[in-house]
Short mmCIF file of C-alpha atoms and ligand atoms in Angstrom, two decimals:
data_model
loop_
_atom_site.label_atom_id
_atom_site.label_comp_id
_atom_site.label_asym_id
_atom_site.label_seq_id
_atom_site.Cartn_x
_atom_site.Cartn_y
_atom_site.Cartn_z
CA MET E 1 98.20 -48.99 147.63
CA ILE E 2 98.83 -51.46 144.83
CA VAL E 3 96.59 -51.87 141.80
CA ALA E 4 96.15 -55.31 140.29
CA ILE E 5 95.00 -55.13 136.68
CA TYR E 6 93.36 -58.24 135.28
CA GLY E 7 93.76 -58.08 131.49
CA SER E 8 92.36 -61.43 130.40
CA PRO E 9 88.81 -61.91 129.14
CA ARG E 10 88.81 -65.11 131.22
CA ARG E 11 87.94 -64.61 134.86
CA ARG E 12 89.64 -67.81 135.98
CA GLY E 13 92.24 -68.05 133.26
CA ASN E 14 95.95 -68.61 133.67
CA SER E 15 97.06 -65.00 134.01
CA SER E 16 94.19 -64.22 136.41
CA ARG E 17 95.11 -67.12 138.67
CA LEU E 18 98.73 -66.02 138.73
CA LEU E 19 97.67 -62.48 139.52
CA ASP E 20 95.40 -63.75 142.30
CA GLU E 21 98.48 -65.33 143.87
CA ALA E 22 100.46 -62.10 143.55
CA VAL E 23 97.58 -60.22 145.17
CA LEU E 24 97.51 -62.67 148.08
CA GLY E 25 101.26 -62.30 148.45
CA ALA E 26 101.04 -58.52 148.57
CA GLN E 27 98.15 -58.64 151.03
CA SER E 28 100.10 -61.00 153.27
CA GLU E 29 102.67 -58.22 153.58
CA GLY E 30 99.96 -55.80 154.67
CA ALA E 31 99.49 -54.02 151.33
CA THR E 32 96.12 -52.67 150.28
CA VAL E 33 95.32 -53.99 146.81
CA GLU E 34 92.66 -52.60 144.50
CA LYS E 35 91.64 -55.03 141.79
CA ILE E 36 90.78 -53.71 138.35
CA VAL E 37 89.08 -56.35 136.23
CA LEU E 38 89.14 -54.84 132.76
CA ARG E 39 86.55 -57.20 131.28
CA ASP E 40 83.97 -55.83 133.74
CA LEU E 41 84.56 -52.18 132.83
CA LYS E 42 83.09 -49.98 130.14
CA MET E 43 86.09 -48.50 128.42
CA SER E 44 86.17 -47.09 124.91
CA PRO E 45 89.35 -47.39 122.89
CA CYS E 46 91.32 -44.17 122.44
CA LEU E 47 89.57 -42.14 119.74
CA GLU E 48 92.66 -40.07 118.94
CA ILE E 49 90.76 -36.81 119.17
CA TYR E 50 93.37 -35.35 121.56
CA GLY E 51 90.77 -33.79 123.83
CA CYS E 52 93.48 -34.41 126.44
CA LYS E 53 95.71 -31.73 124.91
CA LYS E 54 93.96 -29.05 126.95
CA GLU E 55 94.38 -30.32 130.50
CA GLY E 56 96.03 -33.69 130.15
CA ARG E 57 92.80 -35.50 130.96
CA CYS E 58 91.00 -37.89 128.67
CA VAL E 59 87.64 -36.36 127.73
CA ILE E 60 85.83 -39.66 127.15
CA GLN E 61 83.60 -40.17 130.17
CA ASP E 62 83.64 -43.84 131.05
CA ASP E 63 85.28 -46.19 133.56
CA PHE E 64 88.76 -45.06 132.54
CA GLN E 65 88.26 -41.99 134.71
CA THR E 66 88.12 -44.09 137.89
CA VAL E 67 91.00 -46.29 136.77
CA ARG E 68 93.06 -43.16 136.10
CA GLU E 69 92.57 -42.05 139.71
CA GLN E 70 93.61 -45.48 140.95
CA LEU E 71 96.72 -45.52 138.75
CA LEU E 72 97.76 -42.09 139.97
CA ALA E 73 97.15 -42.99 143.63
CA CYS E 74 99.08 -46.29 143.71
CA SER E 75 102.69 -47.01 144.58
CA GLY E 76 102.80 -50.36 142.81
CA ILE E 77 101.18 -51.87 139.73
CA MET E 78 100.59 -55.50 138.91
CA LEU E 79 99.47 -56.13 135.36
CA ALA E 80 98.50 -59.57 134.07
CA SER E 81 97.71 -60.22 130.43
CA PRO E 82 97.71 -63.25 128.18
CA ILE E 83 99.60 -63.05 124.90
CA PHE E 84 97.21 -62.49 122.03
CA PHE E 85 98.94 -62.34 118.64
CA TYR E 86 102.27 -61.56 120.27
CA THR E 87 101.01 -58.65 122.28
CA VAL E 88 98.70 -57.93 125.22
CA SER E 89 94.97 -58.67 125.12
CA ALA E 90 92.62 -56.13 123.58
CA HIS E 91 91.24 -55.27 127.02
CA THR E 92 94.73 -54.43 128.21
CA LYS E 93 95.63 -52.50 125.09
CA ILE E 94 92.53 -50.33 125.40
CA LEU E 95 93.63 -49.25 128.88
CA MET E 96 97.16 -48.61 127.66
CA ASP E 97 95.96 -46.45 124.77
CA ARG E 98 93.69 -44.42 127.03
CA CYS E 99 96.78 -43.60 129.08
CA GLN E 100 98.01 -41.61 126.09
CA SER E 101 96.25 -38.76 127.93
CA LEU E 102 98.82 -39.16 130.72
CA TRP E 103 101.61 -39.21 128.15
CA VAL E 104 100.27 -35.95 126.71
CA LYS E 105 100.21 -34.38 130.18
CA LYS E 106 103.69 -35.53 131.00
CA TYR E 107 105.54 -34.78 127.80
CA TRP E 108 103.48 -32.12 125.99
CA ILE E 109 101.89 -30.11 128.80
CA ASP E 110 104.36 -30.46 131.69
CA GLN E 111 107.28 -30.95 129.27
CA ILE E 112 109.08 -33.40 131.51
CA ASP E 113 112.58 -34.15 130.30
CA ARG E 114 112.81 -37.90 129.59
CA HIS E 115 116.14 -38.06 131.39
CA GLU E 116 114.85 -36.32 134.51
CA ARG E 117 111.63 -38.20 135.00
CA GLN E 118 111.16 -39.84 138.39
CA MET E 119 110.22 -43.51 138.40
CA THR E 120 108.15 -43.37 141.57
CA ARG E 121 106.23 -46.64 141.11
CA LYS E 122 107.17 -50.29 140.79
CA GLY E 123 105.56 -52.49 138.18
CA LEU E 124 105.14 -56.25 138.03
CA PHE E 125 104.10 -57.78 134.71
CA ILE E 126 102.69 -61.29 134.49
CA SER E 127 102.04 -62.93 131.15
CA VAL E 128 101.25 -66.31 129.68
CA GLY E 129 101.19 -67.77 126.18
CA ALA E 130 100.36 -71.11 124.66
CA THR E 131 103.44 -71.57 122.53
CA ARG E 132 107.08 -71.82 123.46
CA GLY E 133 108.92 -69.59 121.02
CA LYS E 134 111.94 -67.66 122.14
CA LYS E 135 110.46 -64.36 120.99
CA LEU E 136 106.99 -64.92 122.46
CA PHE E 137 107.19 -62.00 124.89
CA ASP E 138 109.62 -59.69 123.07
CA GLY E 139 107.13 -57.21 121.59
CA THR E 140 104.92 -57.24 124.65
CA LEU E 141 107.77 -56.39 126.98
CA LEU E 142 108.48 -53.23 125.01
CA THR E 143 104.79 -52.31 125.08
CA VAL E 144 104.57 -52.84 128.82
CA LYS E 145 107.83 -51.01 129.52
CA TYR E 146 106.52 -47.90 127.79
CA PHE E 147 103.06 -48.20 129.34
CA PHE E 148 104.66 -48.34 132.77
CA ASP E 149 106.91 -45.44 131.81
CA VAL E 150 103.86 -43.24 131.27
CA LEU E 151 102.78 -44.14 134.81
CA ASP E 152 106.23 -43.31 136.20
CA ALA E 153 106.61 -46.99 136.93
CA GLU E 154 109.73 -49.06 136.48
CA LEU E 155 109.24 -52.51 134.97
CA TRP E 156 110.55 -54.01 138.17
CA GLN E 157 109.81 -57.67 137.50
CA SER E 158 108.27 -59.82 134.75
CA LEU E 159 106.91 -63.31 135.19
CA LEU E 160 106.52 -64.90 131.77
CA TYR E 161 105.18 -68.40 131.27
CA ARG E 162 105.11 -70.40 128.05
CA GLY E 163 103.09 -73.49 127.22
CA LEU E 164 99.89 -72.52 129.05
CA ASP E 165 96.75 -72.60 126.95
CA LEU E 166 93.55 -74.05 128.40
CA GLU E 167 91.82 -72.37 131.32
CA GLY E 168 93.43 -73.72 134.46
CA ASP E 169 96.57 -75.10 132.78
CA VAL E 170 98.60 -73.08 135.26
CA LEU E 171 97.24 -75.17 138.13
CA GLN E 172 99.55 -77.97 136.92
CA HIS E 173 102.47 -75.70 137.84
CA PRO E 174 102.46 -74.96 141.57
CA ASP E 175 105.96 -73.53 141.17
CA TYR E 176 104.63 -70.79 138.87
CA LEU E 177 101.90 -69.96 141.37
CA GLU E 178 104.40 -69.80 144.21
CA GLU E 179 106.67 -67.58 142.13
CA ALA E 180 103.77 -65.18 141.57
CA ARG E 181 102.91 -65.16 145.26
CA GLN E 182 106.51 -64.38 146.12
CA ALA E 183 106.61 -61.58 143.54
CA GLY E 184 103.51 -60.11 145.19
CA ARG E 185 105.19 -60.21 148.58
CA ASP E 186 108.34 -58.61 147.18
CA LEU E 187 106.40 -55.93 145.33
CA ALA E 188 104.55 -54.98 148.50
CA ARG E 189 107.88 -54.49 150.22
CA VAL E 190 109.55 -52.44 147.48
CA ALA E 191 106.42 -50.38 146.80
CA ALA E 192 106.08 -49.55 150.49
CA GLY E 193 109.66 -48.47 150.87
C1 FMN R 201 92.78 -64.24 120.43
C2 FMN R 201 93.89 -65.12 120.93
C3 FMN R 201 95.17 -64.93 120.44
C4 FMN R 201 96.22 -65.69 120.95
N1 FMN R 201 97.49 -65.48 120.47
C5 FMN R 201 98.53 -66.20 120.97
C6 FMN R 201 99.86 -65.97 120.50
O1 FMN R 201 100.13 -65.11 119.69
N2 FMN R 201 100.85 -66.74 121.03
C7 FMN R 201 100.61 -67.70 121.98
O2 FMN R 201 101.55 -68.36 122.41
N3 FMN R 201 99.35 -67.92 122.45
C8 FMN R 201 98.32 -67.20 121.97
N4 FMN R 201 97.04 -67.42 122.44
C9 FMN R 201 96.84 -68.38 123.55
C10 FMN R 201 96.76 -67.71 124.93
O3 FMN R 201 97.88 -66.85 125.16
C11 FMN R 201 96.71 -68.77 126.02
O4 FMN R 201 95.55 -69.56 125.86
C12 FMN R 201 96.76 -68.22 127.43
O5 FMN R 201 96.94 -69.26 128.36
C13 FMN R 201 95.48 -67.46 127.79
O6 FMN R 201 95.66 -66.84 129.04
P1 FMN R 201 94.43 -66.53 130.04
O7 FMN R 201 93.90 -67.88 130.46
O8 FMN R 201 95.05 -65.75 131.12
O9 FMN R 201 93.45 -65.74 129.24
C14 FMN R 201 95.97 -66.69 121.93
C15 FMN R 201 94.66 -66.89 122.40
C16 FMN R 201 93.63 -66.12 121.91
C17 FMN R 201 92.23 -66.34 122.42
#
């Protein structure tokens, strides 16, 4: 199973449309895809109370608990977020921070050696920004790499698009959409094998 995480507040925004294509690509290869639309969920930010120190589970009872199960059950992750102030959207960052509970389990409770950890999942990251600067995605890529790391996922592929701003701008770029669809197909194959 592959999870597709929609991180934009816009339902039909640029990153969501690209992720839709990736989902279709994965499904065309026979993959089961579970969509997680963050803007529809009730998810508190991490409160840094470290209730997770006991059992490695976040103690805040909200929609994160279901998402956690999905993240642990999947073999592939697709994450799509727009760039907001040179990082991921707030919706996306809230999910990432709640996964600190998984970090606590992995490194504090189970004491996994960083060099011996198994990267059992494949991760695809899709992002878009309005500007065209060389460094537009630099910070975000580090953030996503370490978020995926907590999920035992390798940052397998990133699709990063500059110069997209208004809702639907990506529709002017059928090549971007096709690239996303192909990445979905490829992810389904590598995540299955
Ligand atoms: C709060 C906010 C912050 C943004 N910050 C940046 C930024 O730092 N760099 C950039 O290039 N675009 C920035 N943008 C523009 C978005 O990345 C751009 O509109 C993108 O296409 C939105 O993607 P979406 O349609 O998937 O939501 C920002 C937009 C918003 C609303």
